[in-house]
Amino acid sequence: MAFAGNCTVASSTIIQDGHIIVASILPIVGFASKVGGEKINVFEMIPPGASPHTYEPTPGQLEKVSKAEMYLAVGSGIEFEIVWLDKIIAINDDMVLVDCSKGIGLIDISQNPETKNGDNNSKAGSQEISGGLEDNHEGIGKDPHIWLSPKNAAVMVENIYLGLSAMDPDNEDYFYDNKVDFLDELEMLDRKIIEILLEKTQRKILVFHPSWAYFARDYGLEQIVVEEDGKEPSPRGMASLIDQAKESGIKVVFASPEFSQKSAEVIAGEIGGKVVLISPLARDYVKNLINIAEAFEKSMD
Ligand code: ZN
């Protein structure tokens, strides 16, 4: 089994007198660190390797929440937040909640989105704006994996910047400069991914968990999903996936360290291919997405 990407976790040093901030997922911890720099200490709720669909916070984490000034929620309806966010907010009345998904249009899960025309220029902002924390419960049926599009990430970074500036107006200029630098990095990342995937005519990726709809939309890929309603596929589903993979010449099944790799291994065996692990939840967002784009590129030969 190959591992595409780098799963090292930067050991964060605690900053004396830094604002204490808690975020649901590691990519948001990474975004907040970029913007907040030396003014904040930011901690994740869902640790490396855990699934945002099933994770339960520890008493130590809830203790941290009780001291936090701000909570950064994904806001797009990840199961962890549907189950835990109300309880987390109830722990600390003084904590400000930032909905990082504000302004991002959510994709319907039922659509199983396919970008058939390969439109690399489609703008996230042109989609209907829906979702967000206010209609969390309607959010079921919407794809929560918003952060895996660099264009969406830029919106999330903007929301984090606004939250930090409201919390600590004295440092607004500092946050602003950091934000501008990181938005530049995200723009470079976007161009780099387009460049990596440019010459591919076969643009299908076979993935275990459906994390990649926003990425696929932005870069003109088609995500074929192994899971059925969050579970291992039925024998019939497996057979159909194997047929599809063979027809398209797919030789790689992408799975994640956070999820079971069992059915991915079975499919890989049947198509004479292999399983490659990619993580949708790495803290070093830019590096991780470049590695993943390169792994997708290699798989589409
Ligand atoms: Zn997921």
CSV table of C-alpha atoms and ligand atoms in Angstrom, one decimal:
chain,number,residue,atom,x,y,z
A,1,MET,CA,0.0,0.0,0.0
A,2,ALA,CA,1.3,3.4,-0.9
A,3,PHE,CA,0.8,6.5,1.1
A,4,ALA,CA,0.5,9.7,-0.9
A,5,GLY,CA,1.0,12.7,1.2
A,6,ASN,CA,2.6,13.6,4.3
A,7,CYS,CA,1.0,13.0,7.6
A,8,THR,CA,3.4,14.7,9.9
A,9,VAL,CA,1.8,16.9,12.4
A,10,ALA,CA,3.6,20.1,13.2
A,11,SER,CA,4.3,20.2,17.0
A,12,SER,CA,2.7,23.4,18.1
A,13,THR,CA,4.5,25.4,20.7
A,14,ILE,CA,2.2,27.1,23.2
A,15,ILE,CA,2.3,30.9,23.0
A,16,GLN,CA,2.2,32.7,26.3
A,17,ASP,CA,-0.9,35.0,26.5
A,18,GLY,CA,-2.0,33.8,23.0
A,19,HIS,CA,-5.7,33.6,22.5
A,20,ILE,CA,-7.0,30.1,23.0
A,21,ILE,CA,-9.0,28.9,20.0
A,22,VAL,CA,-10.5,25.5,19.2
A,23,ALA,CA,-11.3,24.1,15.7
A,24,SER,CA,-13.2,21.0,14.7
A,25,ILE,CA,-10.7,19.8,12.1
A,26,LEU,CA,-7.0,20.0,11.4
A,27,PRO,CA,-7.1,21.8,8.1
A,28,ILE,CA,-8.9,24.7,9.9
A,29,VAL,CA,-6.2,24.6,12.6
A,30,GLY,CA,-3.7,25.1,9.8
A,31,PHE,CA,-5.7,28.0,8.3
A,32,ALA,CA,-6.1,29.7,11.7
A,33,SER,CA,-2.4,29.3,12.5
A,34,LYS,CA,-1.5,31.0,9.2
A,35,VAL,CA,-3.8,34.0,9.9
A,36,GLY,CA,-3.4,34.2,13.7
A,37,GLY,CA,0.3,33.5,13.8
A,38,GLU,CA,2.0,34.2,17.1
A,39,LYS,CA,-1.2,35.7,18.6
A,40,ILE,CA,-3.1,32.5,19.0
A,41,ASN,CA,-3.0,28.9,20.3
A,42,VAL,CA,-5.3,26.8,18.2
A,43,PHE,CA,-6.2,23.2,19.1
A,44,GLU,CA,-8.1,20.6,17.1
A,45,MET,CA,-11.1,18.6,18.3
A,46,ILE,CA,-10.7,15.7,15.8
A,47,PRO,CA,-7.1,14.4,16.1
A,48,PRO,CA,-5.0,13.0,13.3
A,49,GLY,CA,-6.3,9.7,12.1
A,50,ALA,CA,-9.8,10.0,13.6
A,51,SER,CA,-12.9,10.2,11.5
A,52,PRO,CA,-15.0,13.4,11.6
A,53,HIS,CA,-18.0,11.1,11.1
A,54,THR,CA,-17.6,9.2,14.4
A,55,TYR,CA,-15.2,11.0,16.7
A,56,GLU,CA,-16.1,11.8,20.3
A,57,PRO,CA,-14.2,14.5,22.2
A,58,THR,CA,-12.2,13.6,25.3
A,59,PRO,CA,-12.8,15.3,28.7
A,60,GLY,CA,-9.4,17.0,28.2
A,61,GLN,CA,-10.6,18.5,25.0
A,62,LEU,CA,-13.8,19.7,26.6
A,63,GLU,CA,-11.7,21.3,29.3
A,64,LYS,CA,-9.9,23.2,26.6
A,65,VAL,CA,-13.2,24.4,25.1
A,66,SER,CA,-14.1,25.8,28.5
A,67,LYS,CA,-11.1,28.1,28.3
A,68,ALA,CA,-11.4,29.0,24.6
A,69,GLU,CA,-12.3,32.4,23.3
A,70,MET,CA,-13.3,31.2,19.9
A,71,TYR,CA,-14.6,28.0,18.3
A,72,LEU,CA,-14.0,27.5,14.5
A,73,ALA,CA,-16.7,25.2,13.1
A,74,VAL,CA,-16.6,23.8,9.6
A,75,GLY,CA,-20.3,24.7,9.5
A,76,SER,CA,-21.1,22.5,6.5
A,77,GLY,CA,-22.8,19.7,8.4
A,78,ILE,CA,-20.0,17.3,9.3
A,79,GLU,CA,-21.4,14.6,11.6
A,80,PHE,CA,-19.1,15.6,14.5
A,81,GLU,CA,-20.6,19.1,14.6
A,82,ILE,CA,-24.2,17.8,14.1
A,83,VAL,CA,-23.7,15.6,17.1
A,84,TRP,CA,-21.4,17.8,19.3
A,85,LEU,CA,-21.5,21.5,18.4
A,86,ASP,CA,-24.5,22.4,20.6
A,87,LYS,CA,-22.9,20.6,23.6
A,88,ILE,CA,-19.6,22.3,22.9
A,89,ILE,CA,-21.1,25.7,22.7
A,90,ALA,CA,-23.1,25.1,25.9
A,91,ILE,CA,-19.8,24.5,27.8
A,92,ASN,CA,-18.6,28.1,27.4
A,93,ASP,CA,-20.9,31.1,27.2
A,94,ASP,CA,-18.1,33.5,26.4
A,95,MET,CA,-16.8,31.6,23.5
A,96,VAL,CA,-17.4,33.2,20.0
A,97,LEU,CA,-18.5,30.7,17.3
A,98,VAL,CA,-17.2,31.2,13.8
A,99,ASP,CA,-18.9,29.4,11.0
A,100,CYS,CA,-16.2,28.9,8.4
A,101,SER,CA,-18.7,27.8,5.7
A,102,LYS,CA,-20.4,31.2,5.6
A,103,GLY,CA,-20.7,32.2,2.0
A,104,ILE,CA,-19.9,28.8,0.5
A,105,GLY,CA,-22.5,27.0,-1.6
A,106,LEU,CA,-22.9,23.4,-0.7
A,107,ILE,CA,-23.2,20.6,-3.2
A,108,ASP,CA,-26.1,18.1,-3.0
A,109,ILE,CA,-24.9,14.6,-2.0
A,110,SER,CA,-27.6,12.9,-4.1
A,111,GLN,CA,-26.2,14.5,-7.2
A,112,ASN,CA,-23.0,12.5,-6.9
A,113,PRO,CA,-21.5,15.5,-8.7
A,114,GLU,CA,-19.8,14.9,-11.9
A,115,THR,CA,-18.0,17.6,-13.8
A,116,LYS,CA,-18.4,16.3,-17.3
A,117,ASN,CA,-17.5,19.4,-19.2
A,118,GLY,CA,-14.1,19.8,-17.5
A,119,ASP,CA,-14.7,23.5,-16.7
A,120,ASN,CA,-11.7,24.6,-14.7
A,121,ASN,CA,-13.0,28.1,-14.3
A,122,SER,CA,-16.2,27.5,-12.5
A,123,LYS,CA,-16.4,29.8,-9.6
A,124,ALA,CA,-17.4,28.6,-6.1
A,125,GLY,CA,-19.1,31.9,-5.6
A,126,SER,CA,-21.5,31.4,-8.6
A,127,GLN,CA,-23.2,28.6,-6.8
A,128,GLU,CA,-26.4,29.1,-4.8
A,129,ILE,CA,-25.5,29.9,-1.3
A,130,SER,CA,-26.9,27.4,1.1
A,131,GLY,CA,-26.0,25.6,4.2
A,132,GLY,CA,-24.1,27.1,7.1
A,133,LEU,CA,-24.7,26.5,10.8
A,134,GLU,CA,-28.2,28.0,10.8
A,135,ASP,CA,-29.6,25.3,8.7
A,136,ASN,CA,-27.4,22.5,9.9
A,137,HIS,CA,-30.2,20.0,10.0
A,138,GLU,CA,-31.3,20.8,6.4
A,139,GLY,CA,-27.6,20.3,5.8
A,140,ILE,CA,-28.2,16.5,5.7
A,141,GLY,CA,-28.1,15.6,2.1
A,142,LYS,CA,-25.5,18.3,1.4
A,143,ASP,CA,-21.8,17.4,1.0
A,144,PRO,CA,-19.9,18.6,4.0
A,145,HIS,CA,-16.3,18.3,2.6
A,146,ILE,CA,-16.1,22.0,1.6
A,147,TRP,CA,-12.5,22.5,2.7
A,148,LEU,CA,-11.0,20.3,0.0
A,149,SER,CA,-11.5,23.0,-2.6
A,150,PRO,CA,-8.8,25.7,-2.4
A,151,LYS,CA,-11.4,28.3,-3.6
A,152,ASN,CA,-13.6,27.3,-0.7
A,153,ALA,CA,-10.6,27.3,1.6
A,154,ALA,CA,-10.0,31.0,0.7
A,155,VAL,CA,-13.6,31.8,1.8
A,156,MET,CA,-13.0,29.9,5.1
A,157,VAL,CA,-9.7,31.8,5.6
A,158,GLU,CA,-11.6,35.1,5.1
A,159,ASN,CA,-14.2,34.0,7.7
A,160,ILE,CA,-11.4,33.1,10.2
A,161,TYR,CA,-9.7,36.5,9.6
A,162,LEU,CA,-13.0,38.3,10.3
A,163,GLY,CA,-13.5,36.3,13.5
A,164,LEU,CA,-9.9,36.9,14.7
A,165,SER,CA,-10.1,40.6,13.9
A,166,ALA,CA,-13.4,41.0,15.8
A,167,MET,CA,-11.9,39.1,18.8
A,168,ASP,CA,-8.7,41.1,18.9
A,169,PRO,CA,-9.1,44.4,16.9
A,170,ASP,CA,-5.6,45.7,18.1
A,171,ASN,CA,-4.0,43.0,15.9
A,172,GLU,CA,-6.2,43.4,12.9
A,173,ASP,CA,-3.4,44.7,10.6
A,174,TYR,CA,-1.2,41.7,11.6
A,175,PHE,CA,-4.1,39.3,10.8
A,176,TYR,CA,-4.8,41.1,7.6
A,177,ASP,CA,-1.2,40.8,6.3
A,178,ASN,CA,-1.0,37.1,7.3
A,179,LYS,CA,-4.4,36.5,5.5
A,180,VAL,CA,-3.2,38.2,2.3
A,181,ASP,CA,0.0,36.1,2.3
A,182,PHE,CA,-2.0,32.8,2.8
A,183,LEU,CA,-4.6,33.7,0.2
A,184,ASP,CA,-1.7,34.2,-2.2
A,185,GLU,CA,-0.5,30.7,-1.3
A,186,LEU,CA,-3.9,29.3,-1.9
A,187,GLU,CA,-4.1,30.9,-5.3
A,188,MET,CA,-0.7,29.5,-6.2
A,189,LEU,CA,-2.0,26.1,-5.0
A,190,ASP,CA,-5.0,26.4,-7.3
A,191,ARG,CA,-2.9,27.2,-10.3
A,192,LYS,CA,-0.5,24.4,-9.4
A,193,ILE,CA,-3.3,21.8,-9.2
A,194,ILE,CA,-4.7,22.9,-12.6
A,195,GLU,CA,-1.2,22.6,-14.1
A,196,ILE,CA,-0.7,19.1,-12.5
A,197,LEU,CA,-4.0,17.8,-14.0
A,198,LEU,CA,-3.9,19.7,-17.2
A,199,GLU,CA,-3.1,17.0,-19.8
A,200,LYS,CA,-5.3,14.3,-18.5
A,201,THR,CA,-8.1,13.0,-20.8
A,202,GLN,CA,-9.2,10.2,-18.5
A,203,ARG,CA,-10.4,12.3,-15.5
A,204,LYS,CA,-12.1,9.7,-13.2
A,205,ILE,CA,-10.9,9.0,-9.7
A,206,LEU,CA,-12.1,6.0,-7.7
A,207,VAL,CA,-12.4,6.9,-4.0
A,208,PHE,CA,-13.6,5.0,-1.0
A,209,HIS,CA,-15.1,7.9,0.9
A,210,PRO,CA,-16.8,10.7,-1.0
A,211,SER,CA,-14.6,13.6,0.2
A,212,TRP,CA,-13.6,15.0,-3.2
A,213,ALA,CA,-16.8,16.5,-4.8
A,214,TYR,CA,-15.7,20.1,-4.4
A,215,PHE,CA,-12.2,19.3,-5.6
A,216,ALA,CA,-13.6,17.4,-8.6
A,217,ARG,CA,-15.9,20.2,-9.4
A,218,ASP,CA,-13.1,22.8,-9.4
A,219,TYR,CA,-10.7,20.7,-11.5
A,220,GLY,CA,-13.0,18.9,-13.9
A,221,LEU,CA,-12.6,15.4,-12.4
A,222,GLU,CA,-15.3,12.8,-11.8
A,223,GLN,CA,-15.4,11.2,-8.4
A,224,ILE,CA,-16.6,7.5,-8.4
A,225,VAL,CA,-17.4,6.6,-4.8
A,226,VAL,CA,-17.0,3.1,-3.2
A,227,GLU,CA,-19.0,3.7,-0.1
A,228,GLU,CA,-22.8,3.4,-0.2
A,229,ASP,CA,-24.5,5.8,2.3
A,230,GLY,CA,-21.5,5.8,4.5
A,231,LYS,CA,-21.1,2.0,4.6
A,232,GLU,CA,-19.2,-0.7,2.8
A,233,PRO,CA,-20.7,-1.3,-0.6
A,234,SER,CA,-23.1,-4.2,-1.3
A,235,PRO,CA,-21.7,-7.2,-3.4
A,236,ARG,CA,-23.8,-5.8,-6.3
A,237,GLY,CA,-22.3,-2.3,-5.8
A,238,MET,CA,-18.8,-3.8,-5.7
A,239,ALA,CA,-19.4,-5.7,-9.0
A,240,SER,CA,-20.6,-2.5,-10.6
A,241,LEU,CA,-17.6,-0.5,-9.4
A,242,ILE,CA,-15.2,-3.1,-10.6
A,243,ASP,CA,-16.9,-3.0,-14.1
A,244,GLN,CA,-16.7,0.8,-14.1
A,245,ALA,CA,-13.0,0.8,-13.1
A,246,LYS,CA,-12.1,-1.8,-15.8
A,247,GLU,CA,-14.0,0.2,-18.5
A,248,SER,CA,-12.2,3.4,-17.5
A,249,GLY,CA,-8.8,1.7,-17.1
A,250,ILE,CA,-8.7,2.8,-13.5
A,251,LYS,CA,-5.9,1.1,-11.5
A,252,VAL,CA,-6.0,2.9,-8.2
A,253,VAL,CA,-8.5,3.0,-5.4
A,254,PHE,CA,-8.0,6.0,-3.1
A,255,ALA,CA,-8.7,5.4,0.5
A,256,SER,CA,-8.0,7.3,3.7
A,257,PRO,CA,-6.2,6.5,6.9
A,258,GLU,CA,-9.4,7.6,8.7
A,259,PHE,CA,-11.6,5.0,7.1
A,260,SER,CA,-11.6,1.2,6.6
A,261,GLN,CA,-9.6,0.1,3.6
A,262,LYS,CA,-11.2,-3.4,3.3
A,263,SER,CA,-13.4,-3.0,0.3
A,264,ALA,CA,-10.8,-0.7,-1.4
A,265,GLU,CA,-8.4,-3.6,-1.1
A,266,VAL,CA,-10.9,-6.1,-2.6
A,267,ILE,CA,-11.6,-3.8,-5.6
A,268,ALA,CA,-7.9,-3.1,-6.1
A,269,GLY,CA,-7.3,-6.9,-6.2
A,270,GLU,CA,-10.1,-7.4,-8.8
A,271,ILE,CA,-8.8,-4.7,-11.1
A,272,GLY,CA,-5.2,-5.6,-10.8
A,273,GLY,CA,-4.5,-2.2,-9.2
A,274,LYS,CA,-3.5,-0.8,-5.8
A,275,VAL,CA,-4.8,1.1,-2.9
A,276,VAL,CA,-3.3,4.6,-2.3
A,277,LEU,CA,-4.0,6.4,1.0
A,278,ILE,CA,-4.7,10.1,0.9
A,279,SER,CA,-5.9,12.2,3.9
A,280,PRO,CA,-8.6,14.8,3.6
A,281,LEU,CA,-7.6,16.1,7.0
A,282,ALA,CA,-3.9,17.0,7.0
A,283,ARG,CA,-3.0,20.1,8.8
A,284,ASP,CA,-0.5,21.2,6.2
A,285,TYR,CA,-3.2,21.9,3.6
A,286,VAL,CA,-1.1,23.3,0.7
A,287,LYS,CA,1.5,20.5,0.7
A,288,ASN,CA,-1.2,17.8,1.2
A,289,LEU,CA,-3.3,19.0,-1.7
A,290,ILE,CA,-0.3,19.1,-4.0
A,291,ASN,CA,0.6,15.6,-3.0
A,292,ILE,CA,-3.0,14.4,-3.6
A,293,ALA,CA,-3.2,16.2,-7.0
A,294,GLU,CA,0.0,14.4,-8.0
A,295,ALA,CA,-1.4,11.1,-6.8
A,296,PHE,CA,-4.7,11.7,-8.8
A,297,GLU,CA,-2.6,12.6,-11.8
A,298,LYS,CA,-0.6,9.4,-11.7
A,299,SER,CA,-3.7,7.3,-11.2
A,300,MET,CA,-5.3,8.7,-14.4
A,301,ASP,CA,-2.7,7.4,-16.8
B,1,ZN,ZN,-16.2,12.6,5.2
